Amino acid sequence: MLLVERARGGDMAAFEKLVRQYERQVFRISQHIVQNREDAEDVVQDAFLKAYEKLDQFQGNSKFYTWLVRIAVNESLMRLRKRRTGRMVSIDEDVETEEGSMPRDLADWSPDPEALYGQSEMGEILRKTIQGLPPGFRVVFVLRDVEGLSTEETAESLGLSIPAVKSRLLRARLQLRERLTRYFRKGARGNAQDGVK
Amino acid sequence: MTCTEFLQQLDEMLDPAIAGPLRAELQQHLRCCEHCEITLNTTRKTIEIYRRHEIYELPEDLRERLHEAILTKCKGCGK
Ligand SMILES: [Zn+2]
């Protein structure tokens, strides 16, 4: 809090420390939404600039980080909108419930799915899988499960109600699980887990 | 308890901090439902795997470049 106070008073060194502290997370979150590195770089810059300009509007009744994430999420969505030329993109998009969250593929996973793939292949699988989720699911999963925000903080960052966060989180988790089953099920890689032949 | 009801309460099983009164009922369902047991375990793994792998890494050189760009913008914004 002290750092934010000082930054608000015009202390540039304090603001720089805040940037250092959060630039990584803001970059990751933005990239999860816009799914493109160049756009994410722009978003991070715009988000911090906006935070800097609006610092005196920051109330201090929420965490600075939550406030910053909210700015970054909005900037990311604006960027997506621009890229899709006029097509409306909001956090509410593509989230009509179908009963599609009921697990269909009930195959159990290999005991150590990460041993099935090399590091870079694994990254590819995880990226591809999460990119298939609608943005409104993706961002909830990322904030809550990857970045470790609480349900309340996630709701605040996204301007959603707590029940909405919970139901999206459930569906995001189940959809990811379902999609990953294809790669991680027992025997997914021939007999890879039995060792090198 | 049905499987659908179980799934609705999945976060209760995934988040060790939540230990609501439902926990016992959920555990009871798990004992006799292999499907939900698999769903729970693989969902837990899904979260762990995503947490462990940083899929959008920010390389140090890009980080420095971004950092400088942010500060330049802020200093030049006339505030
Ligand atoms: Zn069940």
mmCIF file of C-alpha atoms and ligand atoms in Angstrom:
data_model
loop_
_atom_site.group_PDB
_atom_site.id
_atom_site.type_symbol
_atom_site.label_atom_id
_atom_site.label_comp_id
_atom_site.label_asym_id
_atom_site.label_seq_id
_atom_site.Cartn_x
_atom_site.Cartn_y
_atom_site.Cartn_z
ATOM 1 C CA MET A 1 0.000 0.000 0.000
ATOM 2 C CA LEU A 2 2.848 2.315 0.829
ATOM 3 C CA LEU A 3 4.241 1.962 -2.660
ATOM 4 C CA VAL A 4 0.905 2.887 -4.214
ATOM 5 C CA GLU A 5 0.574 5.866 -1.902
ATOM 6 C CA ARG A 6 3.986 7.110 -2.900
ATOM 7 C CA ALA A 7 3.314 6.566 -6.576
ATOM 8 C CA ARG A 8 0.093 8.487 -6.239
ATOM 9 C CA GLY A 9 2.035 11.333 -4.736
ATOM 10 C CA GLY A 10 4.123 11.495 -7.889
ATOM 11 C CA ASP A 11 7.051 9.318 -6.861
ATOM 12 C CA MET A 12 8.176 7.809 -10.155
ATOM 13 C CA ALA A 13 10.595 5.373 -8.529
ATOM 14 C CA ALA A 14 7.712 3.929 -6.530
ATOM 15 C CA PHE A 15 5.615 3.567 -9.647
ATOM 16 C CA GLU A 16 8.483 1.848 -11.391
ATOM 17 C CA LYS A 17 8.623 -0.667 -8.566
ATOM 18 C CA LEU A 18 4.950 -1.393 -9.044
ATOM 19 C CA VAL A 19 5.546 -1.963 -12.726
ATOM 20 C CA ARG A 20 8.380 -4.382 -11.913
ATOM 21 C CA GLN A 21 6.222 -6.189 -9.454
ATOM 22 C CA TYR A 22 3.292 -6.809 -11.761
ATOM 23 C CA GLU A 23 4.457 -6.624 -15.380
ATOM 24 C CA ARG A 24 4.887 -10.385 -15.701
ATOM 25 C CA GLN A 25 1.425 -11.242 -14.462
ATOM 26 C CA VAL A 26 -0.211 -8.511 -16.503
ATOM 27 C CA PHE A 27 1.584 -9.751 -19.592
ATOM 28 C CA ARG A 28 0.503 -13.357 -19.015
ATOM 29 C CA ILE A 29 -3.104 -12.438 -18.385
ATOM 30 C CA SER A 30 -3.235 -10.184 -21.431
ATOM 31 C CA GLN A 31 -1.698 -12.790 -23.642
ATOM 32 C CA HIS A 32 -4.218 -15.335 -22.477
ATOM 33 C CA ILE A 33 -6.980 -13.035 -23.653
ATOM 34 C CA VAL A 34 -5.574 -11.621 -26.882
ATOM 35 C CA GLN A 35 -3.593 -14.772 -27.745
ATOM 36 C CA ASN A 36 -0.946 -12.927 -29.618
ATOM 37 C CA ARG A 37 2.356 -11.633 -28.356
ATOM 38 C CA GLU A 38 2.488 -8.305 -30.185
ATOM 39 C CA ASP A 39 -0.989 -7.372 -29.038
ATOM 40 C CA ALA A 40 -0.149 -8.426 -25.493
ATOM 41 C CA GLU A 41 2.904 -6.157 -25.530
ATOM 42 C CA ASP A 42 0.753 -3.214 -26.567
ATOM 43 C CA VAL A 43 -1.873 -4.065 -23.996
ATOM 44 C CA VAL A 44 0.651 -4.191 -21.163
ATOM 45 C CA GLN A 45 1.971 -0.759 -22.078
ATOM 46 C CA ASP A 46 -1.480 0.749 -22.449
ATOM 47 C CA ALA A 47 -2.676 -0.826 -19.205
ATOM 48 C CA PHE A 48 0.182 0.575 -17.149
ATOM 49 C CA LEU A 49 -0.150 3.962 -18.803
ATOM 50 C CA LYS A 50 -3.831 4.019 -17.986
ATOM 51 C CA ALA A 51 -3.130 2.938 -14.427
ATOM 52 C CA TYR A 52 -0.586 5.722 -14.118
ATOM 53 C CA GLU A 53 -2.967 8.345 -15.437
ATOM 54 C CA LYS A 54 -5.812 7.176 -13.245
ATOM 55 C CA LEU A 55 -3.815 6.523 -10.133
ATOM 56 C CA ASP A 56 -5.600 9.276 -8.237
ATOM 57 C CA GLN A 57 -8.899 7.506 -8.926
ATOM 58 C CA PHE A 58 -7.671 4.352 -7.280
ATOM 59 C CA GLN A 59 -9.712 4.077 -4.123
ATOM 60 C CA GLY A 60 -7.586 1.800 -2.093
ATOM 61 C CA ASN A 61 -10.568 -0.249 -0.965
ATOM 62 C CA SER A 62 -9.507 -2.975 -3.330
ATOM 63 C CA LYS A 63 -6.042 -4.302 -3.904
ATOM 64 C CA PHE A 64 -3.950 -2.374 -6.383
ATOM 65 C CA TYR A 65 -3.272 -5.596 -8.258
ATOM 66 C CA THR A 66 -6.985 -6.352 -8.686
ATOM 67 C CA TRP A 67 -7.558 -2.843 -9.938
ATOM 68 C CA LEU A 68 -4.665 -3.153 -12.369
ATOM 69 C CA VAL A 69 -5.888 -6.519 -13.662
ATOM 70 C CA ARG A 70 -9.261 -5.008 -14.328
ATOM 71 C CA ILE A 71 -7.676 -2.315 -16.469
ATOM 72 C CA ALA A 72 -5.592 -4.906 -18.310
ATOM 73 C CA VAL A 73 -8.612 -7.136 -18.960
ATOM 74 C CA ASN A 74 -10.540 -4.203 -20.411
ATOM 75 C CA GLU A 75 -7.629 -3.164 -22.593
ATOM 76 C CA SER A 76 -7.260 -6.750 -23.796
ATOM 77 C CA LEU A 77 -10.905 -7.011 -24.736
ATOM 78 C CA MET A 78 -10.717 -3.713 -26.587
ATOM 79 C CA ARG A 79 -7.757 -5.030 -28.496
ATOM 80 C CA LEU A 80 -9.603 -8.219 -29.424
ATOM 81 C CA ARG A 81 -12.516 -6.146 -30.598
ATOM 82 C CA LYS A 82 -10.292 -4.036 -32.797
ATOM 83 C CA ARG A 83 -8.694 -7.064 -34.338
ATOM 84 C CA ARG A 84 -11.987 -8.635 -35.165
ATOM 85 C CA THR A 85 -12.981 -5.406 -36.860
ATOM 86 C CA GLY A 86 -16.060 -4.244 -35.140
ATOM 87 C CA ARG A 87 -17.229 -7.557 -33.908
ATOM 88 C CA MET A 88 -18.381 -7.157 -30.363
ATOM 89 C CA VAL A 89 -16.227 -8.923 -27.858
ATOM 90 C CA SER A 90 -17.154 -8.868 -24.243
ATOM 91 C CA ILE A 91 -16.556 -10.981 -21.265
ATOM 92 C CA ASP A 92 -20.099 -12.277 -21.656
ATOM 93 C CA GLU A 93 -19.566 -13.617 -25.107
ATOM 94 C CA ASP A 94 -20.067 -17.246 -26.030
ATOM 95 C CA VAL A 95 -21.152 -18.388 -22.652
ATOM 96 C CA GLU A 96 -24.666 -19.638 -23.215
ATOM 97 C CA THR A 97 -24.993 -22.761 -21.204
ATOM 98 C CA GLU A 98 -25.468 -25.959 -22.977
ATOM 99 C CA GLU A 99 -25.393 -29.145 -20.999
ATOM 100 C CA GLY A 100 -22.006 -29.544 -22.606
ATOM 101 C CA SER A 101 -20.154 -29.365 -19.351
ATOM 102 C CA MET A 102 -21.259 -32.848 -18.401
ATOM 103 C CA PRO A 103 -18.153 -34.990 -18.835
ATOM 104 C CA ARG A 104 -18.436 -37.359 -21.738
ATOM 105 C CA ASP A 105 -14.974 -38.760 -21.971
ATOM 106 C CA LEU A 106 -14.474 -40.637 -18.760
ATOM 107 C CA ALA A 107 -11.240 -42.380 -19.589
ATOM 108 C CA ASP A 108 -8.803 -42.207 -16.737
ATOM 109 C CA TRP A 109 -5.487 -40.490 -17.273
ATOM 110 C CA SER A 110 -2.070 -41.909 -17.295
ATOM 111 C CA PRO A 111 -0.646 -41.675 -13.752
ATOM 112 C CA ASP A 112 1.972 -39.197 -14.901
ATOM 113 C CA PRO A 113 0.651 -37.381 -17.962
ATOM 114 C CA GLU A 114 3.561 -34.972 -18.026
ATOM 115 C CA ALA A 115 5.955 -37.851 -18.651
ATOM 116 C CA LEU A 116 4.192 -38.542 -21.939
ATOM 117 C CA TYR A 117 5.366 -35.381 -23.643
ATOM 118 C CA GLY A 118 8.450 -33.261 -23.858
ATOM 119 C CA GLN A 119 8.479 -29.769 -22.426
ATOM 120 C CA SER A 120 7.799 -27.902 -25.662
ATOM 121 C CA GLU A 121 5.200 -30.385 -26.863
ATOM 122 C CA MET A 122 3.471 -30.016 -23.530
ATOM 123 C CA GLY A 123 3.424 -26.239 -23.872
ATOM 124 C CA GLU A 124 1.911 -26.607 -27.312
ATOM 125 C CA ILE A 125 -0.834 -28.914 -26.043
ATOM 126 C CA LEU A 126 -1.695 -26.636 -23.136
ATOM 127 C CA ARG A 127 -1.777 -23.512 -25.300
ATOM 128 C CA LYS A 128 -3.883 -25.110 -27.985
ATOM 129 C CA THR A 129 -6.304 -26.493 -25.439
ATOM 130 C CA ILE A 130 -6.909 -23.305 -23.509
ATOM 131 C CA GLN A 131 -7.172 -21.254 -26.680
ATOM 132 C CA GLY A 132 -10.182 -23.331 -27.623
ATOM 133 C CA LEU A 133 -12.207 -21.948 -24.726
ATOM 134 C CA PRO A 134 -14.398 -18.866 -25.149
ATOM 135 C CA PRO A 135 -12.619 -15.747 -23.797
ATOM 136 C CA GLY A 136 -15.087 -15.412 -20.933
ATOM 137 C CA PHE A 137 -14.202 -18.865 -19.646
ATOM 138 C CA ARG A 138 -10.528 -18.611 -20.367
ATOM 139 C CA VAL A 139 -9.983 -15.488 -18.361
ATOM 140 C CA VAL A 140 -11.837 -16.785 -15.321
ATOM 141 C CA PHE A 141 -9.766 -19.962 -15.295
ATOM 142 C CA VAL A 142 -6.531 -18.023 -15.716
ATOM 143 C CA LEU A 143 -7.224 -15.508 -12.966
ATOM 144 C CA ARG A 144 -8.598 -17.978 -10.488
ATOM 145 C CA ASP A 145 -6.632 -21.179 -11.079
ATOM 146 C CA VAL A 146 -3.412 -20.053 -12.727
ATOM 147 C CA GLU A 147 -2.764 -16.640 -11.196
ATOM 148 C CA GLY A 148 -4.352 -17.577 -7.903
ATOM 149 C CA LEU A 149 -6.772 -14.693 -7.389
ATOM 150 C CA SER A 150 -9.616 -15.392 -5.005
ATOM 151 C CA THR A 151 -13.158 -15.798 -6.302
ATOM 152 C CA GLU A 152 -13.979 -12.320 -4.985
ATOM 153 C CA GLU A 153 -10.946 -10.726 -6.629
ATOM 154 C CA THR A 154 -11.693 -12.472 -9.902
ATOM 155 C CA ALA A 155 -15.256 -11.203 -9.789
ATOM 156 C CA GLU A 156 -14.052 -7.697 -9.084
ATOM 157 C CA SER A 157 -11.437 -7.722 -11.843
ATOM 158 C CA LEU A 158 -13.963 -8.862 -14.395
ATOM 159 C CA GLY A 159 -16.994 -6.966 -13.182
ATOM 160 C CA LEU A 160 -18.869 -10.241 -12.748
ATOM 161 C CA SER A 161 -20.959 -11.550 -9.889
ATOM 162 C CA ILE A 162 -19.525 -14.258 -7.685
ATOM 163 C CA PRO A 163 -22.027 -16.897 -8.878
ATOM 164 C CA ALA A 164 -21.115 -16.046 -12.480
ATOM 165 C CA VAL A 165 -17.428 -16.541 -11.707
ATOM 166 C CA LYS A 166 -18.154 -19.850 -10.027
ATOM 167 C CA SER A 167 -20.238 -21.241 -12.835
ATOM 168 C CA ARG A 168 -17.731 -20.175 -15.475
ATOM 169 C CA LEU A 169 -14.872 -21.584 -13.516
ATOM 170 C CA LEU A 170 -16.607 -24.935 -13.250
ATOM 171 C CA ARG A 171 -17.344 -25.074 -16.943
ATOM 172 C CA ALA A 172 -13.852 -23.926 -17.884
ATOM 173 C CA ARG A 173 -12.257 -26.570 -15.700
ATOM 174 C CA LEU A 174 -14.482 -29.333 -17.016
ATOM 175 C CA GLN A 175 -13.972 -28.343 -20.632
ATOM 176 C CA LEU A 176 -10.216 -28.207 -20.260
ATOM 177 C CA ARG A 177 -10.247 -31.538 -18.509
ATOM 178 C CA GLU A 178 -12.324 -33.056 -21.270
ATOM 179 C CA ARG A 179 -10.050 -31.717 -24.000
ATOM 180 C CA LEU A 180 -6.865 -32.757 -22.254
ATOM 181 C CA THR A 181 -8.160 -36.298 -21.823
ATOM 182 C CA ARG A 182 -7.443 -36.854 -25.491
ATOM 183 C CA TYR A 183 -3.747 -36.364 -24.830
ATOM 184 C CA PHE A 184 -3.389 -37.718 -21.347
ATOM 185 C CA ARG A 185 -5.578 -40.811 -21.253
ATOM 186 C CA LYS A 186 -3.990 -44.109 -20.423
ATOM 187 C CA GLY A 187 -2.244 -45.401 -23.487
ATOM 188 C CA ALA A 188 -2.607 -42.064 -25.283
ATOM 189 C CA ARG A 189 0.853 -42.434 -26.695
ATOM 190 C CA GLY A 190 0.981 -46.054 -27.667
ATOM 191 C CA ASN A 191 3.022 -47.607 -24.969
ATOM 192 C CA ALA A 192 5.078 -44.556 -24.288
ATOM 193 C CA GLN A 193 4.583 -44.832 -20.573
ATOM 194 C CA ASP A 194 5.994 -48.322 -20.542
ATOM 195 C CA GLY A 195 9.345 -46.887 -21.380
ATOM 196 C CA VAL A 196 11.338 -46.571 -24.528
ATOM 197 C CA LYS A 197 11.072 -49.526 -26.772
ATOM 198 C CA MET B 1 -26.745 -37.307 -4.665
ATOM 199 C CA THR B 2 -26.620 -37.443 -8.445
ATOM 200 C CA CYS B 3 -23.521 -36.960 -10.594
ATOM 201 C CA THR B 4 -24.824 -33.597 -11.768
ATOM 202 C CA GLU B 5 -25.228 -32.443 -8.194
ATOM 203 C CA PHE B 6 -21.765 -33.686 -7.431
ATOM 204 C CA LEU B 7 -20.265 -31.730 -10.313
ATOM 205 C CA GLN B 8 -22.043 -28.554 -9.249
ATOM 206 C CA GLN B 9 -20.112 -28.766 -6.007
ATOM 207 C CA LEU B 10 -16.809 -29.761 -7.515
ATOM 208 C CA ASP B 11 -14.951 -26.709 -6.213
ATOM 209 C CA GLU B 12 -15.813 -27.796 -2.727
ATOM 210 C CA MET B 13 -13.675 -30.868 -3.344
ATOM 211 C CA LEU B 14 -10.948 -29.018 -5.240
ATOM 212 C CA ASP B 15 -10.345 -26.255 -2.785
ATOM 213 C CA PRO B 16 -8.966 -27.612 0.478
ATOM 214 C CA ALA B 17 -9.813 -24.330 2.177
ATOM 215 C CA ILE B 18 -13.497 -25.034 1.747
ATOM 216 C CA ALA B 19 -14.657 -27.673 4.123
ATOM 217 C CA GLY B 20 -18.356 -27.107 4.127
ATOM 218 C CA PRO B 21 -20.997 -29.407 5.546
ATOM 219 C CA LEU B 22 -21.400 -30.845 2.060
ATOM 220 C CA ARG B 23 -17.991 -32.449 2.098
ATOM 221 C CA ALA B 24 -19.130 -35.666 3.750
ATOM 222 C CA GLU B 25 -21.967 -36.124 1.289
ATOM 223 C CA LEU B 26 -19.644 -35.554 -1.623
ATOM 224 C CA GLN B 27 -17.197 -38.065 -0.285
ATOM 225 C CA GLN B 28 -20.011 -40.546 0.101
ATOM 226 C CA HIS B 29 -20.891 -40.130 -3.574
ATOM 227 C CA LEU B 30 -17.267 -40.599 -4.581
ATOM 228 C CA ARG B 31 -17.055 -43.921 -2.826
ATOM 229 C CA CYS B 32 -19.655 -45.406 -5.103
ATOM 230 C CA CYS B 33 -19.140 -43.464 -8.328
ATOM 231 C CA GLU B 34 -16.046 -44.163 -10.332
ATOM 232 C CA HIS B 35 -16.987 -41.610 -12.996
ATOM 233 C CA CYS B 36 -17.031 -38.730 -10.587
ATOM 234 C CA GLU B 37 -13.857 -39.944 -8.982
ATOM 235 C CA ILE B 38 -12.099 -39.840 -12.341
ATOM 236 C CA THR B 39 -13.586 -36.459 -13.154
ATOM 237 C CA LEU B 40 -12.430 -35.052 -9.835
ATOM 238 C CA ASN B 41 -8.910 -36.434 -10.098
ATOM 239 C CA THR B 42 -8.351 -35.411 -13.688
ATOM 240 C CA THR B 43 -9.778 -31.957 -13.070
ATOM 241 C CA ARG B 44 -7.388 -31.563 -10.182
ATOM 242 C CA LYS B 45 -4.536 -32.598 -12.460
ATOM 243 C CA THR B 46 -5.705 -30.170 -15.128
ATOM 244 C CA ILE B 47 -5.385 -27.283 -12.694
ATOM 245 C CA GLU B 48 -2.019 -28.464 -11.395
ATOM 246 C CA ILE B 49 -0.583 -28.843 -14.867
ATOM 247 C CA TYR B 50 -1.682 -25.385 -15.961
ATOM 248 C CA ARG B 51 -0.288 -23.924 -12.784
ATOM 249 C CA ARG B 52 3.057 -25.616 -13.218
ATOM 250 C CA HIS B 53 3.683 -24.784 -16.857
ATOM 251 C CA GLU B 54 4.090 -21.163 -17.653
ATOM 252 C CA ILE B 55 2.745 -21.250 -21.156
ATOM 253 C CA TYR B 56 3.238 -17.578 -21.875
ATOM 254 C CA GLU B 57 6.667 -16.863 -20.635
ATOM 255 C CA LEU B 58 8.008 -13.359 -20.713
ATOM 256 C CA PRO B 59 11.657 -13.633 -21.761
ATOM 257 C CA GLU B 60 14.010 -11.381 -19.850
ATOM 258 C CA ASP B 61 15.037 -9.246 -22.854
ATOM 259 C CA LEU B 62 11.439 -8.629 -23.844
ATOM 260 C CA ARG B 63 10.646 -7.827 -20.250
ATOM 261 C CA GLU B 64 13.341 -5.167 -20.114
ATOM 262 C CA ARG B 65 12.182 -3.691 -23.389
ATOM 263 C CA LEU B 66 8.590 -3.570 -22.199
ATOM 264 C CA HIS B 67 9.590 -2.129 -18.884
ATOM 265 C CA GLU B 68 11.449 0.743 -20.525
ATOM 266 C CA ALA B 69 8.612 1.366 -22.946
ATOM 267 C CA ILE B 70 6.086 1.561 -20.124
ATOM 268 C CA LEU B 71 8.133 4.073 -18.168
ATOM 269 C CA THR B 72 8.848 6.196 -21.215
ATOM 270 C CA LYS B 73 5.151 6.366 -21.988
ATOM 271 C CA CYS B 74 4.227 7.261 -18.436
ATOM 272 C CA LYS B 75 6.884 9.929 -18.090
ATOM 273 C CA GLY B 76 5.851 11.431 -21.399
ATOM 274 C CA CYS B 77 2.129 11.477 -20.764
ATOM 275 C CA GLY B 78 2.222 14.928 -19.284
ATOM 276 C CA LYS B 79 0.706 13.983 -15.987
HETATM 277 ZN ZN ZN C 1 -21.119 -39.537 -9.918
#
